[in-house]
Amino acid sequence: MIDYLDLALKYGGFTSLDKVYLDRKLAGLTDQQKLDFITPPPSVVNAYFAEMYQKRGAKQATDYFFNLSLELGLIQENPSFAEEKPFIRLNLSGKSFGFSYVRTDGLSQIFSEHEEEVTDSLLFEIAQIFPHYVIFVENGKIFMQYNAFDDNQLMEQETDYLLTQVASSTSLVKLSGLNQDEIMEVAEIYSGRQYFAWSGRSAVLYIEI
């Protein structure tokens, strides 16, 4: 049985002083109405996410939003700026985007307010903001998931590239370096799904082969 009072205190911005008020307000409501009542507004969710990101880092911020999404039913299969449920707003290259979880396993989606071209530079920009994730495109949509690739299983390869390092295994190639354009040029010789990532100052591209 869901303890809506506990959820309200943990995620809704309410305090112990609000318990009597919450008991009265939640009484008689359906489960969905209770969730709607205790869910903080988008402005509060975004403000807390931004504060967490600045003070504790990207992973802590996304962990907060993921747990909030799980507990308050904010996961949505097709998020949009219709904002049926709160999502995180992002400014990417001066354009308005949103970030929402779409599955309970942590898969999330980056979506634009208006139709925008999905470019390599955009995907690397997202990866730089969320370096613990990998970013990939499927059916024209941008998705993010935790970076589960094990670099220890990759062998460094000798190449003639000036700024790009190559490491590989039988099923995965990792390209990394400071020059995104060169990375994408090198990537042209490999076929497979691309995952954009970031590490320190370096852009990273994983390719499943």
PDB file of C-alpha atoms in Angstrom:
ATOM      1  CA  MET A   1       0.000   0.000   0.000  1.00  0.00           C
ATOM      2  CA  ILE A   2       1.385   3.383  -1.015  1.00  0.00           C
ATOM      3  CA  ASP A   3       2.029   5.803   1.841  1.00  0.00           C
ATOM      4  CA  TYR A   4       1.058   9.082   0.184  1.00  0.00           C
ATOM      5  CA  LEU A   5       1.820  11.086   3.297  1.00  0.00           C
ATOM      6  CA  ASP A   6       5.383   9.769   3.292  1.00  0.00           C
ATOM      7  CA  LEU A   7       5.734  10.531  -0.428  1.00  0.00           C
ATOM      8  CA  ALA A   8       4.457  14.060   0.131  1.00  0.00           C
ATOM      9  CA  LEU A   9       7.029  14.679   2.857  1.00  0.00           C
ATOM     10  CA  LYS A  10       9.871  13.105   0.870  1.00  0.00           C
ATOM     11  CA  TYR A  11       9.232  14.473  -2.619  1.00  0.00           C
ATOM     12  CA  GLY A  12       6.390  16.979  -2.532  1.00  0.00           C
ATOM     13  CA  GLY A  13       8.044  19.781  -0.610  1.00  0.00           C
ATOM     14  CA  PHE A  14       5.800  19.340   2.429  1.00  0.00           C
ATOM     15  CA  THR A  15       7.103  19.195   6.018  1.00  0.00           C
ATOM     16  CA  SER A  16       6.014  17.448   9.199  1.00  0.00           C
ATOM     17  CA  LEU A  17       4.025  20.580  10.076  1.00  0.00           C
ATOM     18  CA  ASP A  18       1.773  19.797   7.106  1.00  0.00           C
ATOM     19  CA  LYS A  19       0.723  16.305   8.240  1.00  0.00           C
ATOM     20  CA  VAL A  20      -2.714  17.254   9.583  1.00  0.00           C
ATOM     21  CA  TYR A  21      -3.383  19.406   6.521  1.00  0.00           C
ATOM     22  CA  LEU A  22      -2.296  16.582   4.202  1.00  0.00           C
ATOM     23  CA  ASP A  23      -4.418  13.989   6.001  1.00  0.00           C
ATOM     24  CA  ARG A  24      -7.496  16.139   5.478  1.00  0.00           C
ATOM     25  CA  LYS A  25      -6.707  17.022   1.860  1.00  0.00           C
ATOM     26  CA  LEU A  26      -5.850  13.467   0.797  1.00  0.00           C
ATOM     27  CA  ALA A  27      -8.875  11.881   2.461  1.00  0.00           C
ATOM     28  CA  GLY A  28     -11.416  10.723  -0.093  1.00  0.00           C
ATOM     29  CA  LEU A  29      -9.172  11.264  -3.124  1.00  0.00           C
ATOM     30  CA  THR A  30      -8.422   8.531  -5.648  1.00  0.00           C
ATOM     31  CA  ASP A  31      -4.852   7.248  -5.916  1.00  0.00           C
ATOM     32  CA  GLN A  32      -4.201   9.344  -9.030  1.00  0.00           C
ATOM     33  CA  GLN A  33      -5.705  12.440  -7.419  1.00  0.00           C
ATOM     34  CA  LYS A  34      -3.437  11.936  -4.420  1.00  0.00           C
ATOM     35  CA  LEU A  35      -0.367  11.709  -6.668  1.00  0.00           C
ATOM     36  CA  ASP A  36      -1.460  14.812  -8.558  1.00  0.00           C
ATOM     37  CA  PHE A  37      -1.934  16.710  -5.298  1.00  0.00           C
ATOM     38  CA  ILE A  38       1.461  15.873  -3.788  1.00  0.00           C
ATOM     39  CA  THR A  39       3.486  16.207  -7.014  1.00  0.00           C
ATOM     40  CA  PRO A  40       5.468  19.470  -6.940  1.00  0.00           C
ATOM     41  CA  PRO A  41       4.939  21.843  -9.891  1.00  0.00           C
ATOM     42  CA  PRO A  42       7.415  21.793 -12.806  1.00  0.00           C
ATOM     43  CA  SER A  43       9.105  24.990 -11.613  1.00  0.00           C
ATOM     44  CA  VAL A  44       9.942  23.410  -8.252  1.00  0.00           C
ATOM     45  CA  VAL A  45      11.150  20.156  -9.833  1.00  0.00           C
ATOM     46  CA  ASN A  46      13.403  22.081 -12.209  1.00  0.00           C
ATOM     47  CA  ALA A  47      14.745  24.378  -9.490  1.00  0.00           C
ATOM     48  CA  TYR A  48      15.642  21.454  -7.227  1.00  0.00           C
ATOM     49  CA  PHE A  49      17.195  19.534 -10.130  1.00  0.00           C
ATOM     50  CA  ALA A  50      19.344  22.560 -11.032  1.00  0.00           C
ATOM     51  CA  GLU A  51      20.420  22.995  -7.399  1.00  0.00           C
ATOM     52  CA  MET A  52      21.343  19.316  -7.129  1.00  0.00           C
ATOM     53  CA  TYR A  53      23.267  19.484 -10.406  1.00  0.00           C
ATOM     54  CA  GLN A  54      25.280  22.531  -9.324  1.00  0.00           C
ATOM     55  CA  LYS A  55      26.028  21.364  -5.790  1.00  0.00           C
ATOM     56  CA  ARG A  56      26.290  17.570  -6.108  1.00  0.00           C
ATOM     57  CA  GLY A  57      26.769  16.800  -9.783  1.00  0.00           C
ATOM     58  CA  ALA A  58      24.924  15.338 -12.739  1.00  0.00           C
ATOM     59  CA  LYS A  59      24.446  11.826 -11.341  1.00  0.00           C
ATOM     60  CA  GLN A  60      22.915  13.022  -8.078  1.00  0.00           C
ATOM     61  CA  ALA A  61      20.574  15.304 -10.013  1.00  0.00           C
ATOM     62  CA  THR A  62      19.391  12.582 -12.375  1.00  0.00           C
ATOM     63  CA  ASP A  63      19.070  10.097  -9.498  1.00  0.00           C
ATOM     64  CA  TYR A  64      16.774  12.585  -7.750  1.00  0.00           C
ATOM     65  CA  PHE A  65      14.624  13.034 -10.847  1.00  0.00           C
ATOM     66  CA  PHE A  66      14.528   9.303 -11.588  1.00  0.00           C
ATOM     67  CA  ASN A  67      13.399   8.437  -8.056  1.00  0.00           C
ATOM     68  CA  LEU A  68      10.849  11.258  -8.163  1.00  0.00           C
ATOM     69  CA  SER A  69       9.558   9.931 -11.490  1.00  0.00           C
ATOM     70  CA  LEU A  70       9.259   6.380 -10.144  1.00  0.00           C
ATOM     71  CA  GLU A  71       7.556   7.306  -6.890  1.00  0.00           C
ATOM     72  CA  LEU A  72       5.157   9.943  -8.248  1.00  0.00           C
ATOM     73  CA  GLY A  73       4.312   8.289 -11.548  1.00  0.00           C
ATOM     74  CA  LEU A  74       6.051  10.849 -13.761  1.00  0.00           C
ATOM     75  CA  ILE A  75       7.417   8.313 -16.251  1.00  0.00           C
ATOM     76  CA  GLN A  76       5.745   8.897 -19.601  1.00  0.00           C
ATOM     77  CA  GLU A  77       6.119   6.983 -22.835  1.00  0.00           C
ATOM     78  CA  ASN A  78       5.833   9.997 -25.137  1.00  0.00           C
ATOM     79  CA  PRO A  79       6.908  13.153 -23.287  1.00  0.00           C
ATOM     80  CA  SER A  80       6.294  16.519 -24.900  1.00  0.00           C
ATOM     81  CA  PHE A  81       6.050  20.223 -24.153  1.00  0.00           C
ATOM     82  CA  ALA A  82       2.313  19.746 -23.640  1.00  0.00           C
ATOM     83  CA  GLU A  83       3.679  19.058 -20.126  1.00  0.00           C
ATOM     84  CA  GLU A  84       1.103  16.587 -18.950  1.00  0.00           C
ATOM     85  CA  LYS A  85       3.680  15.707 -16.301  1.00  0.00           C
ATOM     86  CA  PRO A  86       6.718  17.665 -15.034  1.00  0.00           C
ATOM     87  CA  PHE A  87       9.960  17.245 -16.950  1.00  0.00           C
ATOM     88  CA  ILE A  88      13.417  18.830 -16.813  1.00  0.00           C
ATOM     89  CA  ARG A  89      13.969  21.750 -19.162  1.00  0.00           C
ATOM     90  CA  LEU A  90      17.294  22.047 -20.986  1.00  0.00           C
ATOM     91  CA  ASN A  91      18.828  24.795 -23.104  1.00  0.00           C
ATOM     92  CA  LEU A  92      20.889  23.101 -25.807  1.00  0.00           C
ATOM     93  CA  SER A  93      22.672  25.336 -28.309  1.00  0.00           C
ATOM     94  CA  GLY A  94      20.157  28.062 -27.560  1.00  0.00           C
ATOM     95  CA  LYS A  95      17.176  25.790 -28.260  1.00  0.00           C
ATOM     96  CA  SER A  96      14.548  24.549 -25.824  1.00  0.00           C
ATOM     97  CA  PHE A  97      14.579  20.835 -24.989  1.00  0.00           C
ATOM     98  CA  GLY A  98      13.098  18.587 -22.325  1.00  0.00           C
ATOM     99  CA  PHE A  99      14.359  15.533 -20.426  1.00  0.00           C
ATOM    100  CA  SER A 100      12.024  12.853 -19.081  1.00  0.00           C
ATOM    101  CA  TYR A 101      12.235   9.204 -18.105  1.00  0.00           C
ATOM    102  CA  VAL A 102      10.269   6.904 -20.386  1.00  0.00           C
ATOM    103  CA  ARG A 103      10.840   3.507 -18.747  1.00  0.00           C
ATOM    104  CA  THR A 104      11.217   2.213 -15.215  1.00  0.00           C
ATOM    105  CA  ASP A 105      14.641   0.747 -16.068  1.00  0.00           C
ATOM    106  CA  GLY A 106      16.059   4.276 -16.344  1.00  0.00           C
ATOM    107  CA  LEU A 107      15.798   4.882 -20.077  1.00  0.00           C
ATOM    108  CA  SER A 108      15.170   8.566 -20.679  1.00  0.00           C
ATOM    109  CA  GLN A 109      14.408  10.756 -23.660  1.00  0.00           C
ATOM    110  CA  ILE A 110      15.581  14.198 -24.749  1.00  0.00           C
ATOM    111  CA  PHE A 111      12.912  15.952 -26.811  1.00  0.00           C
ATOM    112  CA  SER A 112      12.690  19.382 -28.418  1.00  0.00           C
ATOM    113  CA  GLU A 113       9.976  22.005 -28.072  1.00  0.00           C
ATOM    114  CA  HIS A 114      10.080  22.609 -31.814  1.00  0.00           C
ATOM    115  CA  GLU A 115      11.341  20.401 -34.613  1.00  0.00           C
ATOM    116  CA  GLU A 116      15.146  20.448 -34.533  1.00  0.00           C
ATOM    117  CA  GLU A 117      17.826  18.642 -36.507  1.00  0.00           C
ATOM    118  CA  VAL A 118      19.584  15.919 -34.525  1.00  0.00           C
ATOM    119  CA  THR A 119      23.288  16.568 -35.116  1.00  0.00           C
ATOM    120  CA  ASP A 120      26.445  14.920 -33.802  1.00  0.00           C
ATOM    121  CA  SER A 121      27.379  18.147 -32.004  1.00  0.00           C
ATOM    122  CA  LEU A 122      23.992  18.197 -30.250  1.00  0.00           C
ATOM    123  CA  LEU A 123      24.454  14.621 -29.049  1.00  0.00           C
ATOM    124  CA  PHE A 124      27.953  15.381 -27.752  1.00  0.00           C
ATOM    125  CA  GLU A 125      26.581  18.481 -25.999  1.00  0.00           C
ATOM    126  CA  ILE A 126      24.036  16.329 -24.176  1.00  0.00           C
ATOM    127  CA  ALA A 127      26.745  13.802 -23.309  1.00  0.00           C
ATOM    128  CA  GLN A 128      28.872  16.565 -21.795  1.00  0.00           C
ATOM    129  CA  ILE A 129      25.968  17.636 -19.565  1.00  0.00           C
ATOM    130  CA  PHE A 130      25.283  14.050 -18.457  1.00  0.00           C
ATOM    131  CA  PRO A 131      28.685  12.278 -18.548  1.00  0.00           C
ATOM    132  CA  HIS A 132      27.407   9.201 -16.682  1.00  0.00           C
ATOM    133  CA  TYR A 133      24.997   8.460 -19.520  1.00  0.00           C
ATOM    134  CA  VAL A 134      25.385   7.371 -23.121  1.00  0.00           C
ATOM    135  CA  ILE A 135      23.209   9.023 -25.743  1.00  0.00           C
ATOM    136  CA  PHE A 136      21.818   7.330 -28.820  1.00  0.00           C
ATOM    137  CA  VAL A 137      19.238   7.919 -31.529  1.00  0.00           C
ATOM    138  CA  GLU A 138      16.445   5.516 -32.400  1.00  0.00           C
ATOM    139  CA  ASN A 139      13.694   6.256 -34.924  1.00  0.00           C
ATOM    140  CA  GLY A 140      14.678   9.912 -34.908  1.00  0.00           C
ATOM    141  CA  LYS A 141      14.338  10.240 -31.118  1.00  0.00           C
ATOM    142  CA  ILE A 142      17.173  10.948 -28.665  1.00  0.00           C
ATOM    143  CA  PHE A 143      17.505   8.553 -25.731  1.00  0.00           C
ATOM    144  CA  MET A 144      19.849   8.296 -22.735  1.00  0.00           C
ATOM    145  CA  GLN A 145      20.804   5.385 -20.520  1.00  0.00           C
ATOM    146  CA  TYR A 146      23.507   4.645 -17.966  1.00  0.00           C
ATOM    147  CA  ASN A 147      26.922   3.991 -19.458  1.00  0.00           C
ATOM    148  CA  ALA A 148      27.362   0.265 -18.881  1.00  0.00           C
ATOM    149  CA  PHE A 149      30.276  -0.203 -21.289  1.00  0.00           C
ATOM    150  CA  ASP A 150      33.352  -1.746 -19.666  1.00  0.00           C
ATOM    151  CA  ASP A 151      36.437   0.049 -20.979  1.00  0.00           C
ATOM    152  CA  ASN A 152      38.647  -2.522 -19.259  1.00  0.00           C
ATOM    153  CA  GLN A 153      37.573  -5.062 -21.863  1.00  0.00           C
ATOM    154  CA  LEU A 154      38.906  -2.906 -24.715  1.00  0.00           C
ATOM    155  CA  MET A 155      42.386  -3.040 -26.230  1.00  0.00           C
ATOM    156  CA  GLU A 156      44.130   0.141 -27.368  1.00  0.00           C
ATOM    157  CA  GLN A 157      44.859   0.159 -31.112  1.00  0.00           C
ATOM    158  CA  GLU A 158      47.782   1.840 -32.867  1.00  0.00           C
ATOM    159  CA  THR A 159      46.579   4.326 -35.469  1.00  0.00           C
ATOM    160  CA  ASP A 160      47.799   7.307 -37.475  1.00  0.00           C
ATOM    161  CA  TYR A 161      45.059   9.606 -36.211  1.00  0.00           C
ATOM    162  CA  LEU A 162      46.364  12.819 -34.678  1.00  0.00           C
ATOM    163  CA  LEU A 163      43.731  13.478 -32.027  1.00  0.00           C
ATOM    164  CA  THR A 164      41.634  10.326 -31.766  1.00  0.00           C
ATOM    165  CA  GLN A 165      42.346   7.243 -29.670  1.00  0.00           C
ATOM    166  CA  VAL A 166      40.866   3.907 -30.733  1.00  0.00           C
ATOM    167  CA  ALA A 167      40.199   0.933 -28.474  1.00  0.00           C
ATOM    168  CA  SER A 168      38.197  -2.138 -29.376  1.00  0.00           C
ATOM    169  CA  SER A 169      36.988  -5.633 -28.612  1.00  0.00           C
ATOM    170  CA  THR A 170      35.248  -8.166 -30.820  1.00  0.00           C
ATOM    171  CA  SER A 171      31.903  -6.400 -30.377  1.00  0.00           C
ATOM    172  CA  LEU A 172      32.689  -2.804 -29.423  1.00  0.00           C
ATOM    173  CA  VAL A 173      34.809   0.109 -30.627  1.00  0.00           C
ATOM    174  CA  LYS A 174      35.578   3.176 -28.529  1.00  0.00           C
ATOM    175  CA  LEU A 175      36.745   6.396 -30.169  1.00  0.00           C
ATOM    176  CA  SER A 176      37.825   9.264 -27.938  1.00  0.00           C
ATOM    177  CA  GLY A 177      39.571  12.596 -28.291  1.00  0.00           C
ATOM    178  CA  LEU A 178      39.361  16.372 -28.212  1.00  0.00           C
ATOM    179  CA  ASN A 179      38.231  16.812 -31.815  1.00  0.00           C
ATOM    180  CA  GLN A 180      34.629  15.759 -32.404  1.00  0.00           C
ATOM    181  CA  ASP A 181      34.887  16.145 -36.175  1.00  0.00           C
ATOM    182  CA  GLU A 182      37.827  13.745 -36.395  1.00  0.00           C
ATOM    183  CA  ILE A 183      36.033  11.234 -34.177  1.00  0.00           C
ATOM    184  CA  MET A 184      33.055  11.242 -36.533  1.00  0.00           C
ATOM    185  CA  GLU A 185      35.349  10.902 -39.548  1.00  0.00           C
ATOM    186  CA  VAL A 186      37.013   7.861 -37.990  1.00  0.00           C
ATOM    187  CA  ALA A 187      33.576   6.457 -37.124  1.00  0.00           C
ATOM    188  CA  GLU A 188      32.666   6.270 -40.803  1.00  0.00           C
ATOM    189  CA  ILE A 189      34.740   3.106 -41.249  1.00  0.00           C
ATOM    190  CA  TYR A 190      32.647   1.237 -38.657  1.00  0.00           C
ATOM    191  CA  SER A 191      29.044   0.120 -38.952  1.00  0.00           C
ATOM    192  CA  GLY A 192      26.812  -0.312 -35.927  1.00  0.00           C
ATOM    193  CA  ARG A 193      24.799   1.624 -33.374  1.00  0.00           C
ATOM    194  CA  GLN A 194      26.577   4.700 -32.058  1.00  0.00           C
ATOM    195  CA  TYR A 195      26.504   5.820 -28.432  1.00  0.00           C
ATOM    196  CA  PHE A 196      27.733   9.332 -27.639  1.00  0.00           C
ATOM    197  CA  ALA A 197      29.480   9.898 -24.315  1.00  0.00           C
ATOM    198  CA  TRP A 198      31.874  12.247 -22.502  1.00  0.00           C
ATOM    199  CA  SER A 199      34.859  11.784 -20.207  1.00  0.00           C
ATOM    200  CA  GLY A 200      36.782  14.688 -18.680  1.00  0.00           C
ATOM    201  CA  ARG A 201      37.567  16.957 -21.629  1.00  0.00           C
ATOM    202  CA  SER A 202      37.178  14.261 -24.261  1.00  0.00           C
ATOM    203  CA  ALA A 203      34.302  13.365 -26.514  1.00  0.00           C
ATOM    204  CA  VAL A 204      33.676   9.622 -26.654  1.00  0.00           C
ATOM    205  CA  LEU A 205      31.870   7.513 -29.224  1.00  0.00           C
ATOM    206  CA  TYR A 206      31.067   3.849 -28.642  1.00  0.00           C
ATOM    207  CA  ILE A 207      30.084   1.742 -31.635  1.00  0.00           C
ATOM    208  CA  GLU A 208      28.529  -1.688 -31.250  1.00  0.00           C
ATOM    209  CA  ILE A 209      29.821  -3.795 -34.124  1.00  0.00           C
TER     210      ILE A 209
END
